PDB file of C-alpha atoms (C1' of nucleotides) in Angstrom:
ATOM      1  CA  MET A   1     242.043 116.895 -58.299  1.00 97.00           C
ATOM      2  CA  ARG A   2     242.150 118.794 -55.024  1.00 98.00           C
ATOM      3  CA  ILE A   3     240.660 117.437 -51.782  1.00 98.00           C
ATOM      4  CA  ALA A   4     240.443 119.565 -48.638  1.00 98.00           C
ATOM      5  CA  THR A   5     239.439 119.104 -45.026  1.00 97.00           C
ATOM      6  CA  TYR A   6     238.205 121.985 -42.908  1.00 97.00           C
ATOM      7  CA  ASN A   7     236.935 122.088 -39.338  1.00 96.00           C
ATOM      8  CA  VAL A   8     234.630 125.100 -39.717  1.00 95.00           C
ATOM      9  CA  ASN A   9     233.677 125.322 -36.029  1.00 95.00           C
ATOM     10  CA  GLY A  10     230.051 126.204 -36.741  1.00 94.00           C
ATOM     11  CA  VAL A  11     228.942 126.044 -40.383  1.00 94.00           C
ATOM     12  CA  ASN A  12     226.391 128.852 -40.039  1.00 93.00           C
ATOM     13  CA  GLY A  13     228.459 131.175 -37.866  1.00 91.00           C
ATOM     14  CA  ARG A  14     231.382 130.788 -40.309  1.00 94.00           C
ATOM     15  CA  LEU A  15     229.361 130.703 -43.502  1.00 94.00           C
ATOM     16  CA  PRO A  16     230.863 133.899 -45.028  1.00 93.00           C
ATOM     17  CA  VAL A  17     234.362 132.532 -44.394  1.00 95.00           C
ATOM     18  CA  LEU A  18     233.488 129.103 -45.806  1.00 96.00           C
ATOM     19  CA  LEU A  19     231.913 130.563 -48.952  1.00 96.00           C
ATOM     20  CA  ARG A  20     234.809 132.968 -49.540  1.00 96.00           C
ATOM     21  CA  TRP A  21     237.326 130.135 -49.220  1.00 97.00           C
ATOM     22  CA  LEU A  22     235.323 127.878 -51.564  1.00 97.00           C
ATOM     23  CA  GLU A  23     235.096 130.687 -54.125  1.00 97.00           C
ATOM     24  CA  GLU A  24     238.781 131.567 -53.939  1.00 97.00           C
ATOM     25  CA  GLU A  25     240.260 128.072 -53.866  1.00 97.00           C
ATOM     26  CA  ARG A  26     237.597 126.008 -55.656  1.00 97.00           C
ATOM     27  CA  PRO A  27     238.587 122.656 -54.073  1.00 98.00           C
ATOM     28  CA  ASP A  28     236.999 119.711 -55.877  1.00 98.00           C
ATOM     29  CA  ILE A  29     236.033 117.683 -52.804  1.00 98.00           C
ATOM     30  CA  VAL A  30     235.705 119.016 -49.258  1.00 98.00           C
ATOM     31  CA  CYS A  31     235.294 117.307 -45.877  1.00 97.00           C
ATOM     32  CA  LEU A  32     233.775 119.611 -43.251  1.00 97.00           C
ATOM     33  CA  GLN A  33     233.716 119.021 -39.507  1.00 96.00           C
ATOM     34  CA  GLU A  34     232.099 120.641 -36.487  1.00 95.00           C
ATOM     35  CA  LEU A  35     229.012 121.845 -38.315  1.00 95.00           C
ATOM     36  CA  LYS A  36     227.365 122.538 -34.940  1.00 93.00           C
ATOM     37  CA  ALA A  37     224.018 122.556 -36.701  1.00 92.00           C
ATOM     38  CA  PRO A  38     221.018 120.230 -36.688  1.00 92.00           C
ATOM     39  CA  GLN A  39     220.280 118.301 -39.882  1.00 93.00           C
ATOM     40  CA  ASP A  40     217.722 120.835 -41.166  1.00 91.00           C
ATOM     41  CA  LYS A  41     219.936 123.887 -40.557  1.00 93.00           C
ATOM     42  CA  PHE A  42     222.771 123.003 -42.947  1.00 94.00           C
ATOM     43  CA  PRO A  43     223.224 125.900 -45.441  1.00 95.00           C
ATOM     44  CA  GLU A  44     222.720 123.740 -48.508  1.00 95.00           C
ATOM     45  CA  GLY A  45     221.455 126.595 -50.725  1.00 95.00           C
ATOM     46  CA  PRO A  46     224.466 128.941 -50.659  1.00 95.00           C
ATOM     47  CA  ILE A  47     226.851 125.993 -51.006  1.00 96.00           C
ATOM     48  CA  ARG A  48     224.902 124.619 -53.960  1.00 96.00           C
ATOM     49  CA  ASP A  49     224.942 128.101 -55.530  1.00 96.00           C
ATOM     50  CA  LEU A  50     228.740 127.821 -55.672  1.00 96.00           C
ATOM     51  CA  GLY A  51     228.427 124.580 -57.623  1.00 97.00           C
ATOM     52  CA  TYR A  52     228.792 122.054 -54.823  1.00 97.00           C
ATOM     53  CA  GLU A  53     226.649 119.037 -54.163  1.00 97.00           C
ATOM     54  CA  ALA A  54     226.583 118.150 -50.460  1.00 97.00           C
ATOM     55  CA  ILE A  55     225.674 115.427 -48.011  1.00 97.00           C
ATOM     56  CA  TRP A  56     225.851 115.965 -44.268  1.00 96.00           C
ATOM     57  CA  HIS A  57     225.163 114.399 -40.908  1.00 95.00           C
ATOM     58  CA  GLY A  58     224.073 117.108 -38.523  1.00 94.00           C
ATOM     59  CA  GLN A  59     223.556 117.204 -34.781  1.00 93.00           C
ATOM     60  CA  LYS A  60     222.127 119.839 -32.467  1.00 90.00           C
ATOM     61  CA  SER A  61     224.837 122.061 -30.917  1.00 89.00           C
ATOM     62  CA  TRP A  62     227.842 119.792 -31.405  1.00 92.00           C
ATOM     63  CA  ASN A  63     229.849 117.785 -33.931  1.00 94.00           C
ATOM     64  CA  GLY A  64     228.425 117.272 -37.422  1.00 95.00           C
ATOM     65  CA  VAL A  65     230.271 116.313 -40.632  1.00 96.00           C
ATOM     66  CA  ALA A  66     229.682 116.967 -44.327  1.00 97.00           C
ATOM     67  CA  LEU A  67     231.086 116.105 -47.753  1.00 97.00           C
ATOM     68  CA  LEU A  68     231.001 118.547 -50.682  1.00 97.00           C
ATOM     69  CA  SER A  69     231.770 117.838 -54.326  1.00 98.00           C
ATOM     70  CA  ARG A  70     231.835 119.918 -57.467  1.00 97.00           C
ATOM     71  CA  VAL A  71     233.245 117.060 -59.562  1.00 96.00           C
ATOM     72  CA  GLY A  72     230.455 114.588 -59.708  1.00 90.00           C
ATOM     73  CA  GLU A  73     227.808 112.816 -57.755  1.00 97.00           C
ATOM     74  CA  ILE A  74     228.261 111.903 -54.121  1.00 98.00           C
ATOM     75  CA  HIS A  75     227.367 108.255 -53.560  1.00 98.00           C
ATOM     76  CA  GLU A  76     227.060 107.872 -49.817  1.00 98.00           C
ATOM     77  CA  THR A  77     228.498 104.604 -48.501  1.00 98.00           C
ATOM     78  CA  ARG A  78     227.967 105.114 -44.779  1.00 96.00           C
ATOM     79  CA  ARG A  79     227.375 107.562 -41.934  1.00 95.00           C
ATOM     80  CA  GLY A  80     228.665 106.651 -38.494  1.00 95.00           C
ATOM     81  CA  LEU A  81     231.358 104.048 -37.809  1.00 96.00           C
ATOM     82  CA  PRO A  82     230.469 100.374 -37.469  1.00 96.00           C
ATOM     83  CA  GLY A  83     230.132  99.732 -33.743  1.00 92.00           C
ATOM     84  CA  ASP A  84     230.305 103.434 -32.871  1.00 91.00           C
ATOM     85  CA  PRO A  85     230.437 103.654 -29.056  1.00 87.00           C
ATOM     86  CA  ASP A  86     227.889 106.521 -29.148  1.00 90.00           C
ATOM     87  CA  PRO A  87     225.930 106.683 -32.433  1.00 90.00           C
ATOM     88  CA  SER A  88     224.160 109.884 -31.330  1.00 91.00           C
ATOM     89  CA  GLN A  89     227.365 111.817 -32.086  1.00 93.00           C
ATOM     90  CA  SER A  90     227.734 112.735 -35.781  1.00 95.00           C
ATOM     91  CA  ARG A  91     231.389 112.163 -36.476  1.00 96.00           C
ATOM     92  CA  TYR A  92     231.815 110.105 -39.650  1.00 97.00           C
ATOM     93  CA  ILE A  93     230.458 110.291 -43.182  1.00 97.00           C
ATOM     94  CA  GLU A  94     231.742 108.407 -46.216  1.00 98.00           C
ATOM     95  CA  ALA A  95     231.022 108.416 -49.931  1.00 98.00           C
ATOM     96  CA  ALA A  96     232.305 107.414 -53.342  1.00 98.00           C
ATOM     97  CA  ILE A  97     233.070 110.564 -55.330  1.00 98.00           C
ATOM     98  CA  ALA A  98     234.845 110.732 -58.679  1.00 97.00           C
ATOM     99  CA  GLY A  99     236.267 107.243 -58.300  1.00 96.00           C
ATOM    100  CA  VAL A 100     237.586 107.744 -54.764  1.00 97.00           C
ATOM    101  CA  ILE A 101     236.162 106.631 -51.417  1.00 98.00           C
ATOM    102  CA  VAL A 102     236.264 109.674 -49.133  1.00 98.00           C
ATOM    103  CA  GLY A 103     235.826 109.203 -45.382  1.00 98.00           C
ATOM    104  CA  GLY A 104     235.298 112.481 -43.509  1.00 97.00           C
ATOM    105  CA  LEU A 105     235.808 112.227 -39.767  1.00 97.00           C
ATOM    106  CA  TYR A 106     235.781 114.261 -36.583  1.00 96.00           C
ATOM    107  CA  LEU A 107     237.615 112.305 -33.923  1.00 96.00           C
ATOM    108  CA  PRO A 108     236.590 113.116 -30.324  1.00 95.00           C
ATOM    109  CA  ASN A 109     238.679 115.752 -28.530  1.00 94.00           C
ATOM    110  CA  GLY A 110     238.970 113.565 -25.438  1.00 93.00           C
ATOM    111  CA  ASN A 111     239.718 116.160 -22.782  1.00 92.00           C
ATOM    112  CA  PRO A 112     239.857 116.047 -19.856  1.00 90.00           C
ATOM    113  CA  ARG A 113     242.236 113.141 -19.471  1.00 90.00           C
ATOM    114  CA  PRO A 114     241.662 110.874 -17.686  1.00 90.00           C
ATOM    115  CA  GLY A 115     237.893 110.621 -17.787  1.00 89.00           C
ATOM    116  CA  PRO A 116     234.918 109.267 -19.731  1.00 90.00           C
ATOM    117  CA  LYS A 117     235.530 111.620 -22.665  1.00 91.00           C
ATOM    118  CA  PHE A 118     239.064 110.325 -22.996  1.00 93.00           C
ATOM    119  CA  ASP A 119     237.809 106.732 -22.817  1.00 93.00           C
ATOM    120  CA  TYR A 120     235.325 107.570 -25.576  1.00 93.00           C
ATOM    121  CA  LYS A 121     238.120 108.989 -27.719  1.00 95.00           C
ATOM    122  CA  LEU A 122     240.149 105.790 -27.380  1.00 95.00           C
ATOM    123  CA  ALA A 123     237.106 103.619 -28.116  1.00 95.00           C
ATOM    124  CA  TRP A 124     236.172 105.694 -31.162  1.00 96.00           C
ATOM    125  CA  PHE A 125     239.746 105.551 -32.437  1.00 97.00           C
ATOM    126  CA  GLU A 126     239.730 101.735 -32.108  1.00 97.00           C
ATOM    127  CA  ARG A 127     236.535 101.568 -34.165  1.00 96.00           C
ATOM    128  CA  LEU A 128     238.126 103.849 -36.770  1.00 97.00           C
ATOM    129  CA  ILE A 129     241.185 101.581 -36.970  1.00 98.00           C
ATOM    130  CA  ASP A 130     238.932  98.568 -37.510  1.00 98.00           C
ATOM    131  CA  HIS A 131     236.973 100.301 -40.240  1.00 98.00           C
ATOM    132  CA  ALA A 132     240.135 101.657 -41.878  1.00 98.00           C
ATOM    133  CA  ALA A 133     241.444  98.085 -42.128  1.00 98.00           C
ATOM    134  CA  ALA A 134     238.222  97.019 -43.804  1.00 98.00           C
ATOM    135  CA  LEU A 135     238.536  99.883 -46.288  1.00 98.00           C
ATOM    136  CA  LEU A 136     242.133  98.928 -47.121  1.00 98.00           C
ATOM    137  CA  ALA A 137     241.091  95.319 -47.619  1.00 98.00           C
ATOM    138  CA  THR A 138     238.839  96.376 -50.490  1.00 97.00           C
ATOM    139  CA  GLY A 139     241.858  97.679 -52.405  1.00 97.00           C
ATOM    140  CA  ALA A 140     239.861 100.748 -53.423  1.00 97.00           C
ATOM    141  CA  PRO A 141     241.460 104.207 -53.539  1.00 98.00           C
ATOM    142  CA  VAL A 142     240.540 105.803 -50.210  1.00 98.00           C
ATOM    143  CA  VAL A 143     241.124 109.194 -48.610  1.00 98.00           C
ATOM    144  CA  LEU A 144     240.490 109.435 -44.858  1.00 98.00           C
ATOM    145  CA  ALA A 145     240.378 113.118 -43.985  1.00 98.00           C
ATOM    146  CA  GLY A 146     239.324 115.259 -41.090  1.00 97.00           C
ATOM    147  CA  ASP A 147     240.059 116.604 -37.638  1.00 97.00           C
ATOM    148  CA  PHE A 148     241.823 113.701 -35.922  1.00 97.00           C
ATOM    149  CA  ASN A 149     242.442 115.705 -32.730  1.00 96.00           C
ATOM    150  CA  VAL A 150     245.926 114.166 -32.603  1.00 96.00           C
ATOM    151  CA  MET A 151     249.348 115.711 -33.057  1.00 96.00           C
ATOM    152  CA  PRO A 152     251.231 112.666 -34.366  1.00 97.00           C
ATOM    153  CA  THR A 153     254.764 113.728 -33.357  1.00 96.00           C
ATOM    154  CA  GLU A 154     256.636 116.407 -31.425  1.00 95.00           C
ATOM    155  CA  ARG A 155     257.211 118.220 -34.710  1.00 95.00           C
ATOM    156  CA  ASP A 156     253.469 118.848 -34.888  1.00 96.00           C
ATOM    157  CA  VAL A 157     253.242 120.913 -31.668  1.00 95.00           C
ATOM    158  CA  TYR A 158     254.647 124.368 -31.001  1.00 94.00           C
ATOM    159  CA  LYS A 159     255.634 123.380 -27.472  1.00 92.00           C
ATOM    160  CA  PRO A 160     255.472 119.596 -27.010  1.00 93.00           C
ATOM    161  CA  GLU A 161     256.412 119.557 -23.323  1.00 91.00           C
ATOM    162  CA  ARG A 162     253.289 121.589 -22.528  1.00 90.00           C
ATOM    163  CA  TRP A 163     250.997 119.052 -24.168  1.00 93.00           C
ATOM    164  CA  THR A 164     252.167 115.653 -22.938  1.00 90.00           C
ATOM    165  CA  ASP A 165     249.190 115.208 -20.579  1.00 90.00           C
ATOM    166  CA  ASP A 166     246.615 116.573 -23.008  1.00 93.00           C
ATOM    167  CA  ALA A 167     244.208 114.236 -24.787  1.00 94.00           C
ATOM    168  CA  LEU A 168     245.443 115.553 -28.179  1.00 95.00           C
ATOM    169  CA  PHE A 169     249.041 114.482 -27.537  1.00 95.00           C
ATOM    170  CA  ALA A 170     248.787 111.701 -24.949  1.00 94.00           C
ATOM    171  CA  PRO A 171     251.039 108.679 -25.603  1.00 95.00           C
ATOM    172  CA  GLU A 172     248.035 106.339 -25.927  1.00 95.00           C
ATOM    173  CA  VAL A 173     246.488 108.528 -28.610  1.00 96.00           C
ATOM    174  CA  ARG A 174     249.705 108.973 -30.576  1.00 96.00           C
ATOM    175  CA  ALA A 175     250.175 105.201 -30.413  1.00 97.00           C
ATOM    176  CA  LEU A 176     246.728 104.713 -31.948  1.00 97.00           C
ATOM    177  CA  TYR A 177     247.557 107.136 -34.761  1.00 97.00           C
ATOM    178  CA  ALA A 178     250.824 105.251 -35.357  1.00 97.00           C
ATOM    179  CA  ARG A 179     248.897 101.951 -35.453  1.00 98.00           C
ATOM    180  CA  LEU A 180     246.547 103.411 -38.036  1.00 98.00           C
ATOM    181  CA  LEU A 181     249.449 104.515 -40.256  1.00 98.00           C
ATOM    182  CA  GLU A 182     251.106 101.108 -39.877  1.00 98.00           C
ATOM    183  CA  GLN A 183     248.177  99.625 -41.772  1.00 98.00           C
ATOM    184  CA  GLY A 184     249.680 101.359 -44.812  1.00 98.00           C
ATOM    185  CA  TRP A 185     248.109 104.818 -44.873  1.00 98.00           C
ATOM    186  CA  ALA A 186     250.201 107.771 -46.022  1.00 98.00           C
ATOM    187  CA  ASP A 187     250.038 110.988 -43.984  1.00 98.00           C
ATOM    188  CA  SER A 188     249.936 113.261 -47.050  1.00 98.00           C
ATOM    189  CA  LEU A 189     251.445 116.467 -45.736  1.00 98.00           C
ATOM    190  CA  ARG A 190     254.249 114.623 -43.954  1.00 97.00           C
ATOM    191  CA  ARG A 191     254.884 112.624 -47.117  1.00 98.00           C
ATOM    192  CA  ILE A 192     255.403 115.874 -49.029  1.00 98.00           C
ATOM    193  CA  TYR A 193     257.141 117.838 -46.252  1.00 97.00           C
ATOM    194  CA  PRO A 194     258.931 115.361 -43.947  1.00 97.00           C
ATOM    195  CA  ASP A 195     260.706 117.990 -41.841  1.00 95.00           C
ATOM    196  CA  GLU A 196     258.697 121.210 -42.120  1.00 96.00           C
ATOM    197  CA  THR A 197     256.775 122.785 -39.286  1.00 95.00           C
ATOM    198  CA  ILE A 198     253.136 122.511 -40.370  1.00 96.00           C
ATOM    199  CA  TYR A 199     250.180 123.658 -38.297  1.00 97.00           C
ATOM    200  CA  THR A 200     246.466 123.453 -39.077  1.00 97.00           C
ATOM    201  CA  PHE A 201     245.004 124.822 -35.831  1.00 97.00           C
ATOM    202  CA  TRP A 202     245.695 127.841 -33.637  1.00 96.00           C
ATOM    203  CA  ASP A 203     243.829 128.429 -30.386  1.00 94.00           C
ATOM    204  CA  TYR A 204     241.720 131.568 -30.032  1.00 92.00           C
ATOM    205  CA  PHE A 205     243.510 132.238 -26.744  1.00 90.00           C
ATOM    206  CA  ARG A 206     246.571 134.353 -26.142  1.00 87.00           C
ATOM    207  CA  ASN A 207     247.071 135.455 -29.732  1.00 90.00           C
ATOM    208  CA  ALA A 208     248.080 131.916 -30.688  1.00 93.00           C
ATOM    209  CA  PHE A 209     247.868 132.605 -34.437  1.00 94.00           C
ATOM    210  CA  GLY A 210     249.935 135.783 -34.147  1.00 92.00           C
ATOM    211  CA  ARG A 211     252.593 133.863 -32.219  1.00 92.00           C
ATOM    212  CA  ASP A 212     252.274 130.864 -34.562  1.00 95.00           C
ATOM    213  CA  ALA A 213     251.608 128.690 -31.513  1.00 94.00           C
ATOM    214  CA  GLY A 214     249.876 126.015 -33.553  1.00 95.00           C
ATOM    215  CA  LEU A 215     249.083 122.332 -33.755  1.00 96.00           C
ATOM    216  CA  ARG A 216     248.862 119.912 -36.686  1.00 97.00           C
ATOM    217  CA  ILE A 217     245.699 117.936 -36.001  1.00 97.00           C
ATOM    218  CA  ASP A 218     243.880 117.928 -39.374  1.00 97.00           C
ATOM    219  CA  HIS A 219     245.110 115.124 -41.610  1.00 98.00           C
ATOM    220  CA  LEU A 220     244.509 113.587 -45.031  1.00 98.00           C
ATOM    221  CA  LEU A 221     245.469 109.907 -45.162  1.00 98.00           C
ATOM    222  CA  LEU A 222     245.855 108.043 -48.452  1.00 98.00           C
ATOM    223  CA  SER A 223     245.483 104.329 -49.065  1.00 98.00           C
ATOM    224  CA  PRO A 224     248.387 102.693 -50.956  1.00 98.00           C
ATOM    225  CA  SER A 225     246.241 102.422 -54.069  1.00 96.00           C
ATOM    226  CA  ILE A 226     246.042 106.220 -54.350  1.00 98.00           C
ATOM    227  CA  ALA A 227     249.178 107.446 -52.541  1.00 98.00           C
ATOM    228  CA  GLY A 228     251.180 107.373 -55.771  1.00 98.00           C
ATOM    229  CA  ARG A 229     248.969 110.133 -57.150  1.00 98.00           C
ATOM    230  CA  LEU A 230     249.944 112.621 -54.421  1.00 98.00           C
ATOM    231  CA  LYS A 231     251.272 115.724 -56.140  1.00 98.00           C
ATOM    232  CA  ASN A 232     251.028 118.647 -53.720  1.00 98.00           C
ATOM    233  CA  GLY A 233     249.474 119.805 -50.470  1.00 98.00           C
ATOM    234  CA  GLY A 234     249.340 122.587 -47.945  1.00 97.00           C
ATOM    235  CA  VAL A 235     247.447 124.612 -45.394  1.00 97.00           C
ATOM    236  CA  ALA A 236     245.386 127.688 -46.352  1.00 97.00           C
ATOM    237  CA  ARG A 237     246.771 129.662 -43.421  1.00 96.00           C
ATOM    238  CA  GLN A 238     245.410 132.969 -44.688  1.00 96.00           C
ATOM    239  CA  VAL A 239     241.875 131.796 -43.913  1.00 96.00           C
ATOM    240  CA  ARG A 240     242.763 131.611 -40.212  1.00 95.00           C
ATOM    241  CA  GLY A 241     243.472 135.349 -40.345  1.00 94.00           C
ATOM    242  CA  TRP A 242     240.035 136.357 -41.671  1.00 94.00           C
ATOM    243  CA  GLU A 243     237.265 137.927 -39.577  1.00 91.00           C
ATOM    244  CA  LYS A 244     234.942 135.567 -37.707  1.00 91.00           C
ATOM    245  CA  THR A 245     237.070 132.602 -38.708  1.00 94.00           C
ATOM    246  CA  SER A 246     237.419 129.059 -37.373  1.00 95.00           C
ATOM    247  CA  ASP A 247     240.319 128.141 -35.103  1.00 95.00           C
ATOM    248  CA  HIS A 248     241.339 125.642 -37.829  1.00 96.00           C
ATOM    249  CA  ALA A 249     242.631 126.435 -41.330  1.00 97.00           C
ATOM    250  CA  PRO A 250     241.612 124.418 -44.409  1.00 97.00           C
ATOM    251  CA  THR A 251     244.140 121.713 -45.266  1.00 97.00           C
ATOM    252  CA  TRP A 252     244.357 120.376 -48.806  1.00 98.00           C
ATOM    253  CA  ILE A 253     246.085 117.974 -51.160  1.00 98.00           C
ATOM    254  CA  GLU A 254     246.316 117.746 -54.915  1.00 98.00           C
ATOM    255  CA  LEU A 255     246.218 114.358 -56.629  1.00 98.00           C
ATOM    256  CA  ASN A 256     247.488 113.667 -60.118  1.00 96.00           C
ATOM    257  CA  GLY A 257     244.876 112.742 -62.636  1.00 87.00           C
ATOM    258  CA  PRO A 258     241.448 114.063 -63.410  1.00 73.00           C
ATOM    259  CA  ALA A 259     238.427 113.961 -61.170  1.00 63.00           C
ATOM    260  CA  SER A 260     237.116 111.094 -63.255  1.00 50.00           C
TER     261      SER A 260
ATOM    262  C1'  DA B   1     244.157 129.500 -13.668  1.00 65.87           C
ATOM    263  C1'  DT B   2     243.981 131.918 -17.639  1.00 65.87           C
ATOM    264  C1'  DG B   3     242.642 133.108 -22.324  1.00 65.87           C
ATOM    265  C1'  DT B   4     238.310 133.169 -26.899  1.00 65.87           C
ATOM    266  C1'  DC B   5     234.384 131.871 -29.342  1.00 65.87           C
ATOM    267  C1'  DC B   6     229.992 129.538 -30.392  1.00 65.87           C
ATOM    268  C1'  DA B   7     225.176 127.459 -29.894  1.00 65.87           C
ATOM    269  C1'  DA B   8     221.246 127.053 -27.173  1.00 65.87           C
ATOM    270  C1'  DG B   9     217.730 128.230 -24.038  1.00 65.87           C
ATOM    271  C1'  DC B  10     212.619 128.239 -18.893  1.00 65.87           C
ATOM    272  C1'  DT B  11     217.373 133.771 -23.373  1.00 65.87           C
ATOM    273  C1'  DT B  12     219.324 139.479 -23.448  1.00 65.87           C
ATOM    274  C1'  DC B  13     223.031 136.235 -19.577  1.00 65.87           C
ATOM    275  C1'  DT B  14     224.541 131.733 -18.446  1.00 65.87           C
ATOM    276  C1'  DT B  15     226.512 127.390 -19.594  1.00 65.87           C
ATOM    277  C1'  DG B  16     229.147 123.684 -21.691  1.00 65.87           C
ATOM    278  C1'  DG B  17     232.355 122.319 -25.140  1.00 65.87           C
ATOM    279  C1'  DA B  18     236.452 123.000 -27.667  1.00 65.87           C
TER     280       DA B  18
END
DNA sequence: ATGTCCAAGCTTCTTGGA
């Protein structure tokens, strides 16, 4: 079973790219972020035509998250984090799909730092850590996937020294990511490739993709009860090279066993 | 400081967010 996360950066503006990727790769379960579309403007029809059921939490102009499945019904378990510091922002959606709890998230960017947006990022991250602990306590197989807006280590940044003051690489934020992992979550791609350079995002500026000046900020975390099924994973870099594409590339994992 | 791209609106350019 393959699960992917993809920050589409505008689900309608990138619809041809999204549909092409879904057709070519046929992931079983997909977490989408940055829909940038109100609830009634999600392109449910074309996605359904490719065989995917979908649930989504839209928002005018900004944010927005969705879950897609072509391997069975989506049983929504929540939208929004418990105690979300600003529930008007659509950043979390969770469902049981094919025997797995999938939490799709779009963690706040947090720039500029310092400032209220950075404070909101830290507060949101704390709420995520609390909820992640509650999910682990159930013992259920859980995948937490999405745009975390965090490069966990220096290996995940093309030029770490340039990013130390940025909200995506600030010590406080990396410490929160480390705290989350210490609960027992496995960072899938790092589990498979401990020492490789892996990027999931390349800025539109300054030919960042051409120079491979990238960041690894999209992550798929596995609870201990499912981590043993991790078989493979990667980044669909070619998608970042298509016309009218997102600044992120889809990131995916393959789990042993059927989509039961 | 810059660079690029998108959505939205008192819209055909401007603005904010990433």
